[in-house]
Amino acid sequence: MSPGEDGLIGIPFPEHSNELLSHLNDQRRTGLLCDLTLTSGGACYPTHRSVMAAVSLYFRRLFGPEEGGGVGGAGGSSVCQLDCVSPDALDALLEFAYTATLTIPSSGMRDVLRGAQLLGIQCVADACRDILGETVEAEEEAEQQGGQRGVAERMVSGDVGVEKLSRRKTDRKKVKKVGQHHISCSPLSLLPASPVSHPSPASDSLRSLPSTQPPSPEQDELRPQPGQNGDPRAVRGATLNGGHPHWLQDRPRIARPPPASDKLSEDDDMEAFDGAVMGNTSLPTSMADRGAAAAAAAVAGGGRKRKSQTPQQCPVCQKIIHGAGKLPRHMRTHTGEKPFQCSACGVRFTRNDKLKIHMRKHTGERPYPCPHCPARFLHSYDLKNHLSLHSGTRPFECPLCHKAFAREDHLQRHRKGHSCLELRTRRPRGETGRREQSDPLEAFQAHSSAFLPRSVLDGGGGGSGPPLMFDLERERSLALQQALAQLGPQRLAAYPELFLRGLRESEGDDPGRRSQSPAAQRDRWGDEVEEDNREEEEAEEEE
DNA sequence: CTGGGGATGGGGCCC
DNA sequence: GGGGCCCCATCCCCA
């Protein structure tokens, strides 16, 4: 593989996000590494700033770099008093933050909605609104007309006068024109009166919710949404560059080249997707990813555009089901009800369309003929799979062993096994040279070597060329590697699991083969990667 | 372990 | 909003 072409390979780990969240939730429950305590009604909720900043626009602003949260705020634990959010609602919102699932009694829906709006947890607010339906809308309209309001309610709706535009049914019908129905008001008009009044997390160990309340999610929604070209980054960039107050600024972003097209980056895409297109829901991660990918594909490829249809939440699994009339269909997956029975063989199905396809077995109908051979198929996707055999294309390649597959699910099955990992993770190296795959450090290195170009693994300067998919992961890996290299042995000791062998080596456990210092180890990594690359090149030449 | 067919569930579009 | 139809991703099973 030539250096210029040794493509940057990204290996997605779909379960990673779920596992990460699960571990963070464990940490929250045990109080481990908690650096923020939220209080409400006398109850304390230890949590993590990073998580809260990730899930809540309010905390994102509060802990943003301008507020010192990035560096200075990392010092000690702080307390944030949120008496305006009821304890139950706060509990539910925290649960949501750490599990991606919102579990609340219907009676508490309104409190959660208010809390979500206050804290800028837009997807929860939207989900609550969707569930509460017109009631909330009507109430809020009444509130805006000057009705008597409580403090919390004022905080919710007090500065959102214009936001009542849209989001609801009438707009959803227009959602294909997304981004236009919000534009009528300037983002500046939406700013809190005094956004800089947020106290710094670094300076306050005890605080109440700032007097300037976080804008409701709708307010954030009313940031200019994807402009005429549908690219939200144009708006965001303008916002950042224009020096808007921090409430309108999102997280720091890794510099990217200007968009070559209207295609949305993954995260931007998801935000635009959430905020504007589908009204955002508490999607499980995998679903969200799929949704983002689908939206990206739709936007980029001119394929199907996501039509906004009222999402409905399954009361059993809390899953958000998109599409009108799809919830009963989904519910049958829980009830096991199979109302559609084949008149020929008695087999029952949960869905009519599946029964229809099944009937083709009896009728002999195979409506999908292969144009290249006499084969005919029951399903279009069977034909699609079959056609890949004729074309000989194997577009799905294992990034580890480079074996190619015609079908994506076969690649997934292949990667779920261990064969390709065993192939990849090292041939014997000398008489002492057995790589211990169980070693986390080397596992990480082996893992990284599959992702990272040599320049990155060497700790050399950044890659060339435009960032590709998974660049963010690569940069994170690079940062981690550089951090590892700079850690001294004493610091390494703070990471007993990951650096177990590093400690063993420093204690002389394996004095023969390996050198002692992290820097030397990094050099050795580089050597191994280089050797690895040489071996791959040789193998390819032999082929 | 891989190739292939079939089943299942979700989402988009349309009526 | 409900439902039909279609496409898609994923999973399961068998050879």
Coordinates of C-alpha atoms (C1' of nucleotides) in Angstrom, one line a residue:
Chain A
M1 CA 0.0 0.0 0.0
S2 CA 1.6 3.2 -1.1
P3 CA 1.7 6.0 1.4
G4 CA -0.4 8.2 -0.8
E5 CA -3.0 5.6 -1.2
D6 CA -3.0 3.8 2.1
G7 CA -6.4 4.9 2.6
L8 CA -7.5 6.1 5.9
I9 CA -9.7 3.3 7.1
G10 CA -12.4 3.9 9.5
I11 CA -13.9 1.1 11.4
P12 CA -17.2 1.9 13.0
F13 CA -18.0 0.4 16.4
P14 CA -21.8 0.8 16.6
E15 CA -22.0 -0.5 20.1
H16 CA -19.3 1.8 21.4
S17 CA -21.6 4.7 22.1
N18 CA -24.1 2.5 24.0
E19 CA -21.3 1.0 26.0
L20 CA -19.8 4.3 26.7
L21 CA -23.1 5.7 27.9
S22 CA -23.6 2.6 30.1
H23 CA -20.3 3.0 31.8
L24 CA -20.9 6.7 32.3
N25 CA -24.2 5.9 33.9
D26 CA -22.4 3.4 36.2
Q27 CA -20.0 6.2 37.1
R28 CA -22.8 8.5 37.9
R29 CA -24.6 6.0 40.1
T30 CA -21.5 5.3 42.0
G31 CA -20.4 9.0 42.1
L32 CA -17.2 8.1 40.3
L33 CA -15.5 11.0 38.6
C34 CA -18.6 13.2 39.1
D35 CA -17.6 16.8 38.9
L36 CA -20.9 18.4 39.0
T37 CA -23.8 18.1 41.5
L38 CA -27.2 19.3 40.5
T39 CA -29.6 20.0 43.3
S40 CA -33.3 20.5 43.2
G41 CA -35.7 20.6 46.1
G42 CA -33.0 19.5 48.4
A43 CA -32.1 16.4 46.4
C44 CA -28.6 16.1 45.0
Y45 CA -27.7 14.5 41.7
P46 CA -24.1 13.9 41.1
T47 CA -23.2 14.0 37.5
H48 CA -20.5 14.8 35.0
R49 CA -20.1 18.2 33.4
S50 CA -19.1 16.7 30.1
V51 CA -22.2 14.6 29.9
M52 CA -24.4 17.5 30.9
A53 CA -22.7 19.7 28.4
A54 CA -23.2 17.1 25.7
V55 CA -26.9 16.7 26.3
S56 CA -27.9 20.2 27.4
L57 CA -27.5 23.3 25.4
Y58 CA -27.6 25.2 28.6
F59 CA -24.7 23.4 30.2
R60 CA -22.9 23.4 26.9
R61 CA -22.9 27.2 27.1
L62 CA -22.3 27.3 30.8
F63 CA -19.3 25.1 30.6
G64 CA -18.1 26.4 27.3
P65 CA -14.6 27.5 26.8
E66 CA -15.5 31.2 27.2
E67 CA -16.7 30.4 30.7
G68 CA -13.6 28.6 31.7
G69 CA -15.2 25.3 31.7
G70 CA -12.8 23.9 29.3
V71 CA -9.7 24.3 31.5
G72 CA -10.1 26.1 34.7
G73 CA -13.4 24.5 35.3
A74 CA -11.9 21.1 35.4
G75 CA -10.6 21.7 38.8
G76 CA -13.0 20.7 41.4
S77 CA -16.6 19.6 41.8
S78 CA -19.3 22.3 41.6
V79 CA -22.9 22.4 42.6
C80 CA -25.6 23.8 40.4
Q81 CA -28.8 24.6 42.0
L82 CA -31.8 24.0 39.7
D83 CA -34.7 24.6 41.9
C84 CA -36.7 25.7 38.9
V85 CA -36.7 22.1 37.7
S86 CA -38.6 19.7 39.8
P87 CA -36.6 16.8 41.4
D88 CA -38.6 14.2 39.5
A89 CA -38.1 16.0 36.2
L90 CA -34.4 16.5 36.9
D91 CA -34.1 12.8 37.7
A92 CA -35.8 11.9 34.5
L93 CA -33.7 14.2 32.5
L94 CA -30.5 12.8 34.0
E95 CA -31.7 9.4 33.3
F96 CA -32.3 10.4 29.8
A97 CA -28.9 11.9 29.5
Y98 CA -27.2 8.7 30.6
T99 CA -29.5 6.1 29.0
A100 CA -31.0 7.8 25.9
T101 CA -34.4 6.8 27.3
L102 CA -36.9 9.0 28.9
T103 CA -38.9 7.3 31.6
I104 CA -41.6 9.5 33.1
P105 CA -45.1 9.1 34.3
S106 CA -47.5 11.0 32.1
S107 CA -48.4 13.2 35.0
G108 CA -44.9 14.4 35.1
M109 CA -44.6 15.2 31.5
R110 CA -45.2 18.8 31.9
D111 CA -42.5 19.2 34.5
V112 CA -40.1 17.4 32.3
L113 CA -41.0 19.5 29.4
R114 CA -40.3 22.6 31.4
G115 CA -37.0 21.2 32.6
A116 CA -36.0 20.2 29.2
Q117 CA -36.8 23.6 27.8
L118 CA -34.9 25.3 30.6
L119 CA -31.9 23.2 30.1
G120 CA -32.0 23.2 26.4
I121 CA -32.6 19.5 25.9
Q122 CA -34.4 19.9 22.8
C123 CA -35.2 16.4 21.8
V124 CA -36.8 15.7 25.2
A125 CA -38.8 18.9 25.0
D126 CA -40.0 18.0 21.5
A127 CA -40.9 14.5 22.6
C128 CA -42.9 15.8 25.5
R129 CA -44.6 18.3 23.4
D130 CA -45.5 15.7 20.9
I131 CA -46.9 13.5 23.6
L132 CA -48.7 16.3 25.3
G133 CA -50.0 17.5 21.9
E134 CA -52.2 20.3 21.5
T135 CA -52.7 20.9 25.2
V136 CA -49.4 22.4 25.6
E137 CA -49.6 24.4 22.5
A138 CA -52.9 25.9 23.5
E139 CA -51.7 26.5 27.0
E140 CA -48.5 28.2 25.8
E141 CA -50.5 30.3 23.5
A142 CA -52.7 31.3 26.3
E143 CA -49.6 32.1 28.3
Q144 CA -48.3 34.3 25.6
Q145 CA -51.4 36.2 25.6
G146 CA -50.6 37.4 29.0
G147 CA -52.2 34.9 31.2
Q148 CA -51.1 34.5 34.7
R149 CA -47.9 32.5 34.9
G150 CA -45.8 31.0 37.5
V151 CA -42.1 31.8 37.7
A152 CA -41.0 28.6 36.0
E153 CA -43.5 29.0 33.3
R154 CA -42.3 32.5 32.7
M155 CA -38.9 31.2 32.4
V156 CA -40.0 28.7 29.9
S157 CA -41.9 31.0 27.7
G158 CA -40.9 34.4 28.7
D159 CA -38.4 35.0 26.0
V160 CA -39.7 32.9 23.3
G161 CA -42.4 35.0 22.0
V162 CA -41.7 34.5 18.4
E163 CA -40.8 30.9 18.7
K164 CA -44.4 29.9 18.7
L165 CA -44.1 29.8 15.0
S166 CA -44.3 26.4 13.7
R167 CA -42.9 23.1 14.8
R168 CA -46.3 21.8 14.9
K169 CA -48.5 20.2 12.4
T170 CA -48.8 23.0 9.9
D171 CA -45.1 23.3 9.7
R172 CA -44.5 19.7 9.5
K173 CA -46.4 19.6 6.4
K174 CA -44.0 22.2 5.0
V175 CA -41.0 20.6 6.5
K176 CA -39.6 19.7 3.1
K177 CA -38.9 23.4 2.9
V178 CA -37.1 23.1 6.1
G179 CA -35.2 26.1 7.2
Q180 CA -37.4 28.6 5.7
H181 CA -40.1 28.8 8.3
H182 CA -37.7 29.8 11.0
I183 CA -35.9 32.5 9.1
S184 CA -38.4 35.2 9.7
C185 CA -36.7 36.4 12.9
S186 CA -33.1 37.4 13.3
P187 CA -31.1 35.3 15.6
L188 CA -30.0 38.4 17.4
S189 CA -33.5 39.0 18.4
L190 CA -33.6 35.7 20.1
L191 CA -30.7 36.3 22.4
P192 CA -31.1 36.4 26.1
A193 CA -31.0 39.9 27.3
S194 CA -27.8 39.4 29.1
P195 CA -26.2 36.2 28.2
V196 CA -22.9 37.0 29.8
S197 CA -24.5 36.9 33.1
H198 CA -23.8 33.2 33.4
P199 CA -21.5 32.7 36.3
S200 CA -18.4 30.9 35.5
P201 CA -18.3 27.3 36.6
A202 CA -14.7 27.7 37.4
S203 CA -15.3 30.5 39.8
D204 CA -18.4 29.4 41.6
S205 CA -18.6 26.3 43.6
L206 CA -22.2 26.9 44.4
R207 CA -24.6 28.5 42.1
S208 CA -28.1 28.8 41.2
L209 CA -29.5 28.9 37.8
P210 CA -28.4 32.1 36.3
S211 CA -30.9 34.9 36.4
T212 CA -30.7 35.0 32.7
Q213 CA -32.4 31.7 32.0
P214 CA -31.2 29.5 29.3
P215 CA -33.3 30.0 26.3
S216 CA -35.8 27.3 25.6
P217 CA -35.0 24.8 22.9
E218 CA -37.2 26.5 20.6
Q219 CA -35.1 29.5 20.9
D220 CA -32.2 27.6 19.9
E221 CA -34.2 26.2 17.2
L222 CA -34.8 29.6 15.9
R223 CA -31.3 30.0 15.2
P224 CA -31.2 30.3 11.5
Q225 CA -31.8 26.8 10.3
P226 CA -30.3 25.4 7.2
G227 CA -30.2 28.2 4.8
Q228 CA -31.4 28.2 1.3
N229 CA -28.9 25.6 0.4
G230 CA -29.8 23.5 3.3
D231 CA -26.4 23.7 4.9
P232 CA -26.6 24.6 8.5
R233 CA -22.9 25.2 8.7
A234 CA -23.2 28.3 6.8
V235 CA -25.4 29.7 9.5
R236 CA -23.3 28.3 12.3
G237 CA -20.1 29.6 10.8
A238 CA -21.6 33.0 10.5
T239 CA -22.7 32.8 14.1
L240 CA -19.3 31.9 15.3
N241 CA -17.4 34.3 13.2
G242 CA -19.8 37.0 14.0
G243 CA -18.9 36.8 17.6
H244 CA -22.3 36.0 18.8
P245 CA -22.7 35.6 22.5
H246 CA -21.9 32.2 23.7
W247 CA -25.5 31.1 23.9
L248 CA -25.6 30.8 20.2
Q249 CA -22.3 29.1 19.8
D250 CA -22.1 25.5 19.8
R251 CA -19.3 23.3 20.9
P252 CA -15.8 23.9 19.6
R253 CA -15.3 22.3 16.3
I254 CA -12.4 20.8 14.7
A255 CA -11.5 22.9 11.7
R256 CA -12.9 21.5 8.5
P257 CA -12.5 22.5 4.9
P258 CA -15.3 24.5 3.5
P259 CA -18.1 22.2 2.3
A260 CA -17.6 21.1 -1.2
S261 CA -21.3 20.6 -1.6
D262 CA -24.5 20.7 0.2
K263 CA -23.7 17.5 1.9
L264 CA -24.0 17.8 5.6
S265 CA -21.3 16.6 7.9
E266 CA -22.5 13.9 10.2
D267 CA -23.0 15.8 13.3
D268 CA -24.3 18.9 11.7
D269 CA -26.5 16.8 9.7
M270 CA -27.9 15.3 12.8
E271 CA -28.5 18.6 14.3
A272 CA -30.3 19.9 11.3
F273 CA -32.1 16.7 11.1
D274 CA -33.2 16.9 14.7
G275 CA -33.9 20.5 15.0
A276 CA -35.6 21.1 11.7
V277 CA -36.7 18.1 9.8
M278 CA -38.1 15.6 12.1
G279 CA -38.7 17.6 15.2
N280 CA -36.1 15.6 17.1
T281 CA -36.8 12.6 19.2
S282 CA -35.0 10.7 21.8
L283 CA -33.6 8.2 19.4
P284 CA -31.4 5.5 20.5
T285 CA -28.0 6.0 19.2
S286 CA -28.0 3.4 16.6
M287 CA -31.3 4.7 15.3
A288 CA -30.0 8.2 15.4
D289 CA -27.0 7.2 13.4
R290 CA -29.1 5.5 10.9
G291 CA -31.3 8.5 10.7
A292 CA -28.5 10.8 10.3
A293 CA -27.0 8.6 7.6
A294 CA -30.3 8.4 5.9
A295 CA -30.7 12.1 6.1
A296 CA -27.2 12.7 4.8
A297 CA -27.8 10.3 2.0
A298 CA -31.0 12.0 1.2
V299 CA -29.6 15.4 1.2
A300 CA -26.4 14.6 -0.5
G301 CA -27.7 12.1 -3.0
G302 CA -30.9 13.7 -3.8
G303 CA -32.6 10.6 -2.7
R304 CA -35.6 10.3 -0.6
K305 CA -36.1 13.2 1.7
R306 CA -37.2 12.5 5.1
K307 CA -40.8 13.5 5.3
S308 CA -41.8 14.8 8.6
Q309 CA -44.5 12.7 10.1
T310 CA -45.4 12.8 13.7
P311 CA -43.2 10.4 15.5
Q312 CA -44.9 8.4 18.1
Q313 CA -43.3 6.8 21.1
C314 CA -43.9 3.2 21.8
P315 CA -45.3 2.8 25.3
V316 CA -43.5 -0.5 25.7
C317 CA -40.0 0.0 24.5
Q318 CA -40.1 3.8 24.3
K319 CA -38.9 3.6 20.8
I320 CA -39.8 6.5 18.6
I321 CA -41.8 5.3 15.6
H322 CA -41.8 7.5 12.6
G323 CA -44.6 7.7 10.2
A324 CA -48.3 8.0 10.6
G325 CA -50.0 4.8 11.3
K326 CA -46.8 2.9 11.9
L327 CA -47.2 2.6 15.7
P328 CA -49.8 -0.2 15.6
R329 CA -47.6 -2.1 13.2
H330 CA -44.7 -1.7 15.6
M331 CA -46.9 -2.6 18.6
R332 CA -47.6 -6.0 17.1
T333 CA -43.9 -6.8 17.5
H334 CA -44.5 -6.6 21.2
T335 CA -47.9 -8.2 21.4
G336 CA -47.0 -11.0 19.0
E337 CA -50.3 -10.4 17.3
K338 CA -50.3 -11.8 13.8
P339 CA -53.6 -10.8 12.3
F340 CA -52.7 -11.7 8.8
Q341 CA -53.0 -15.3 8.0
C342 CA -52.1 -17.1 4.8
S343 CA -55.2 -18.8 3.5
A344 CA -53.1 -21.5 1.8
C345 CA -50.9 -22.7 4.6
G346 CA -52.2 -20.9 7.7
V347 CA -49.0 -19.2 8.5
R348 CA -49.7 -15.9 10.2
F349 CA -47.9 -12.6 9.8
T350 CA -47.8 -9.4 11.7
R351 CA -48.0 -7.3 8.6
N352 CA -50.2 -7.4 5.5
D353 CA -47.4 -6.6 3.2
K354 CA -45.4 -9.5 4.5
L355 CA -48.3 -11.8 3.9
K356 CA -48.5 -10.5 0.4
I357 CA -44.9 -11.4 -0.2
H358 CA -45.5 -14.7 1.4
M359 CA -48.3 -15.5 -1.0
R360 CA -45.9 -15.3 -3.8
K361 CA -44.6 -18.6 -2.6
H362 CA -47.9 -20.2 -3.2
T363 CA -48.6 -18.4 -6.5
G364 CA -45.1 -19.1 -7.7
E365 CA -44.8 -15.4 -8.5
R366 CA -41.3 -14.2 -8.5
P367 CA -41.6 -10.7 -9.8
Y368 CA -37.9 -9.9 -9.7
P369 CA -36.2 -11.6 -12.6
C370 CA -32.5 -11.4 -13.1
P371 CA -31.7 -9.7 -16.4
H372 CA -28.5 -11.8 -16.8
C373 CA -29.8 -15.3 -16.0
P374 CA -33.0 -17.2 -15.6
A375 CA -33.1 -16.6 -11.8
R376 CA -36.1 -14.9 -10.4
F377 CA -36.7 -13.7 -6.9
L378 CA -39.4 -13.0 -4.4
H379 CA -37.8 -9.8 -3.1
S380 CA -36.2 -6.9 -4.8
Y381 CA -33.4 -7.0 -2.4
D382 CA -32.8 -10.6 -3.3
L383 CA -32.3 -9.6 -6.8
K384 CA -30.1 -6.8 -5.7
N385 CA -27.9 -9.3 -3.8
H386 CA -28.0 -11.6 -6.8
L387 CA -26.9 -8.9 -9.2
S388 CA -23.8 -8.3 -7.2
L389 CA -22.8 -11.9 -8.1
H390 CA -23.0 -11.1 -11.8
S391 CA -21.2 -7.9 -11.5
G392 CA -18.6 -9.5 -9.4
T393 CA -18.4 -6.4 -7.3
R394 CA -17.6 -6.9 -3.7
P395 CA -17.9 -3.4 -2.3
F396 CA -17.8 -4.4 1.3
E397 CA -14.2 -4.9 2.4
C398 CA -13.0 -5.9 5.8
P399 CA -10.6 -3.1 6.9
L400 CA -8.6 -5.6 8.9
C401 CA -8.0 -8.5 6.6
H402 CA -9.2 -6.8 3.4
K403 CA -11.4 -9.6 2.5
A404 CA -14.2 -8.3 0.3
F405 CA -17.8 -9.3 0.4
A406 CA -20.7 -8.8 -1.9
R407 CA -23.1 -8.2 0.9
E408 CA -22.8 -5.9 3.8
D409 CA -24.4 -8.3 6.3
H410 CA -21.8 -10.8 5.3
L411 CA -19.1 -8.4 6.1
Q412 CA -20.7 -7.6 9.4
R413 CA -20.9 -11.3 10.2
H414 CA -17.3 -11.7 9.2
R415 CA -16.2 -8.9 11.5
K416 CA -18.2 -10.2 14.4
G417 CA -16.1 -13.3 14.3
H418 CA -12.5 -13.2 15.3
S419 CA -10.9 -14.6 12.3
C420 CA -9.9 -11.4 10.7
L421 CA -8.6 -10.0 13.9
E422 CA -6.4 -13.0 14.4
L423 CA -5.1 -12.6 10.9
R424 CA -4.4 -9.0 11.4
T425 CA -3.0 -8.8 14.8
R426 CA 0.4 -10.1 14.2
R427 CA 2.4 -12.9 13.0
P428 CA 5.0 -14.3 15.4
R429 CA 7.9 -12.0 15.8
G430 CA 11.1 -13.6 16.8
E431 CA 11.4 -16.2 19.6
T432 CA 9.9 -13.9 22.2
G433 CA 7.7 -12.1 20.0
R434 CA 4.1 -13.0 20.6
R435 CA 1.8 -10.2 20.7
E436 CA -0.6 -10.4 23.6
Q437 CA -3.9 -9.4 22.2
S438 CA -5.2 -9.3 25.7
D439 CA -3.0 -6.4 26.5
P440 CA -5.1 -3.4 26.4
L441 CA -2.3 -1.2 25.3
E442 CA -1.4 -3.3 22.3
A443 CA -5.0 -4.0 21.6
F444 CA -5.4 -0.3 21.4
Q445 CA -2.4 0.0 19.2
A446 CA -3.5 -2.8 16.9
H447 CA -6.9 -1.1 16.9
S448 CA -5.4 2.2 16.0
S449 CA -3.1 0.8 13.4
A450 CA -6.2 -0.3 11.5
F451 CA -7.5 3.2 11.6
L452 CA -4.6 5.5 11.5
P453 CA -2.2 6.4 8.8
R454 CA 1.5 5.9 9.6
S455 CA 2.1 9.5 10.0
V456 CA -0.4 9.6 12.8
L457 CA 0.9 6.6 14.5
D458 CA 4.4 7.9 14.3
G459 CA 3.2 11.0 16.0
G460 CA 4.3 12.9 12.9
G461 CA 2.5 15.9 11.6
G462 CA -1.1 15.7 10.6
G463 CA -2.3 13.9 7.6
S464 CA -2.6 15.5 4.2
G465 CA -5.5 15.9 2.1
P466 CA -9.0 16.7 3.1
P467 CA -10.4 15.1 6.2
L468 CA -12.4 12.0 5.4
M469 CA -15.0 10.1 7.3
F470 CA -14.0 9.3 10.9
D471 CA -11.5 12.0 10.9
L472 CA -12.7 13.1 14.2
E473 CA -12.0 9.6 15.6
R474 CA -8.6 9.7 14.1
E475 CA -7.8 13.1 15.6
R476 CA -9.0 11.9 18.9
S477 CA -6.8 8.8 18.6
L478 CA -3.9 11.0 17.6
A479 CA -4.5 13.2 20.6
L480 CA -4.7 10.2 22.9
Q481 CA -1.5 8.8 21.4
Q482 CA 0.4 12.0 21.9
A483 CA -0.9 12.2 25.4
L484 CA 0.3 8.7 26.1
A485 CA 3.7 9.5 24.8
Q486 CA 4.0 12.6 27.0
L487 CA 2.9 10.8 30.2
G488 CA 5.6 9.9 32.5
P489 CA 5.6 6.6 34.4
Q490 CA 4.1 8.2 37.4
R491 CA 1.2 9.5 35.4
L492 CA 0.9 6.2 33.7
A493 CA 0.3 4.7 37.1
A494 CA -2.9 6.6 37.2
Y495 CA -4.3 4.4 34.4
P496 CA -3.7 1.0 35.8
E497 CA -5.9 -0.9 33.4
L498 CA -4.8 0.6 30.2
F499 CA -1.2 0.7 31.1
L500 CA -0.9 -2.4 33.0
R501 CA 1.9 -3.7 31.1
G502 CA 3.6 -0.3 31.0
L503 CA 3.7 -0.6 34.8
R504 CA 4.9 -4.2 34.6
E505 CA 7.7 -3.2 32.3
S506 CA 8.7 -0.3 34.4
E507 CA 8.9 -2.7 37.3
G508 CA 11.2 -5.0 35.3
D509 CA 8.7 -7.6 34.6
D510 CA 9.7 -8.0 31.0
P511 CA 13.2 -6.6 30.8
G512 CA 14.3 -8.4 27.8
R513 CA 12.4 -7.3 24.8
R514 CA 10.8 -4.0 25.6
S515 CA 12.3 -0.8 26.6
Q516 CA 11.1 1.1 29.5
S517 CA 10.0 4.6 28.7
P518 CA 6.8 5.6 27.1
A519 CA 8.7 7.5 24.5
A520 CA 10.7 4.5 23.6
Q521 CA 7.5 2.5 23.5
R522 CA 6.0 5.0 21.1
D523 CA 9.1 4.6 19.0
R524 CA 8.6 0.9 19.1
W525 CA 5.0 1.4 18.0
G526 CA 6.1 3.3 15.1
D527 CA 8.6 0.7 14.2
E528 CA 6.0 -2.0 14.4
V529 CA 3.6 -0.1 12.3
E530 CA 6.3 0.6 9.8
E531 CA 7.1 -3.1 9.7
D532 CA 3.5 -3.9 9.5
N533 CA 3.1 -1.7 6.5
R534 CA 6.2 -3.2 4.9
E535 CA 4.8 -6.6 5.4
E536 CA 1.5 -5.5 3.9
E537 CA 3.2 -4.0 0.9
E538 CA 5.2 -7.2 0.4
A539 CA 2.2 -9.2 0.6
E540 CA 0.4 -7.1 -1.9
E541 CA 3.4 -7.3 -4.2
E542 CA 3.4 -11.1 -4.0
E543 CA -0.2 -11.1 -4.9
Chain B
dC1 C1' -16.2 -19.7 7.4
dT2 C1' -18.7 -18.2 3.4
dG3 C1' -22.5 -17.8 0.0
dG4 C1' -27.1 -17.5 -0.7
dG5 C1' -32.1 -17.3 0.3
dG6 C1' -35.6 -15.9 3.3
dA7 C1' -37.7 -13.4 7.3
dT8 C1' -38.3 -9.4 10.1
dG9 C1' -38.8 -4.7 11.4
dG10 C1' -38.5 0.3 10.4
dG11 C1' -39.0 4.3 7.4
dG12 C1' -40.5 6.9 3.1
dC13 C1' -44.0 7.9 -0.1
dC14 C1' -48.5 7.9 -1.5
dC15 C1' -53.5 7.5 -1.4
Chain C
dG1 C1' -54.2 9.7 10.8
dG2 C1' -54.5 5.0 8.8
dG3 C1' -52.9 1.9 5.7
dG4 C1' -50.7 -0.1 1.4
dC5 C1' -46.6 -0.5 -0.9
dC6 C1' -42.0 -0.3 -1.4
dC7 C1' -37.1 -0.1 0.0
dC8 C1' -33.6 -1.0 3.2
dA9 C1' -30.7 -3.0 7.0
dT10 C1' -30.2 -6.7 9.6
dC11 C1' -30.6 -11.2 11.2
dC12 C1' -31.3 -16.2 10.8
dC13 C1' -30.8 -20.5 8.7
dC14 C1' -28.9 -23.9 5.6
dA15 C1' -25.7 -25.8 2.3

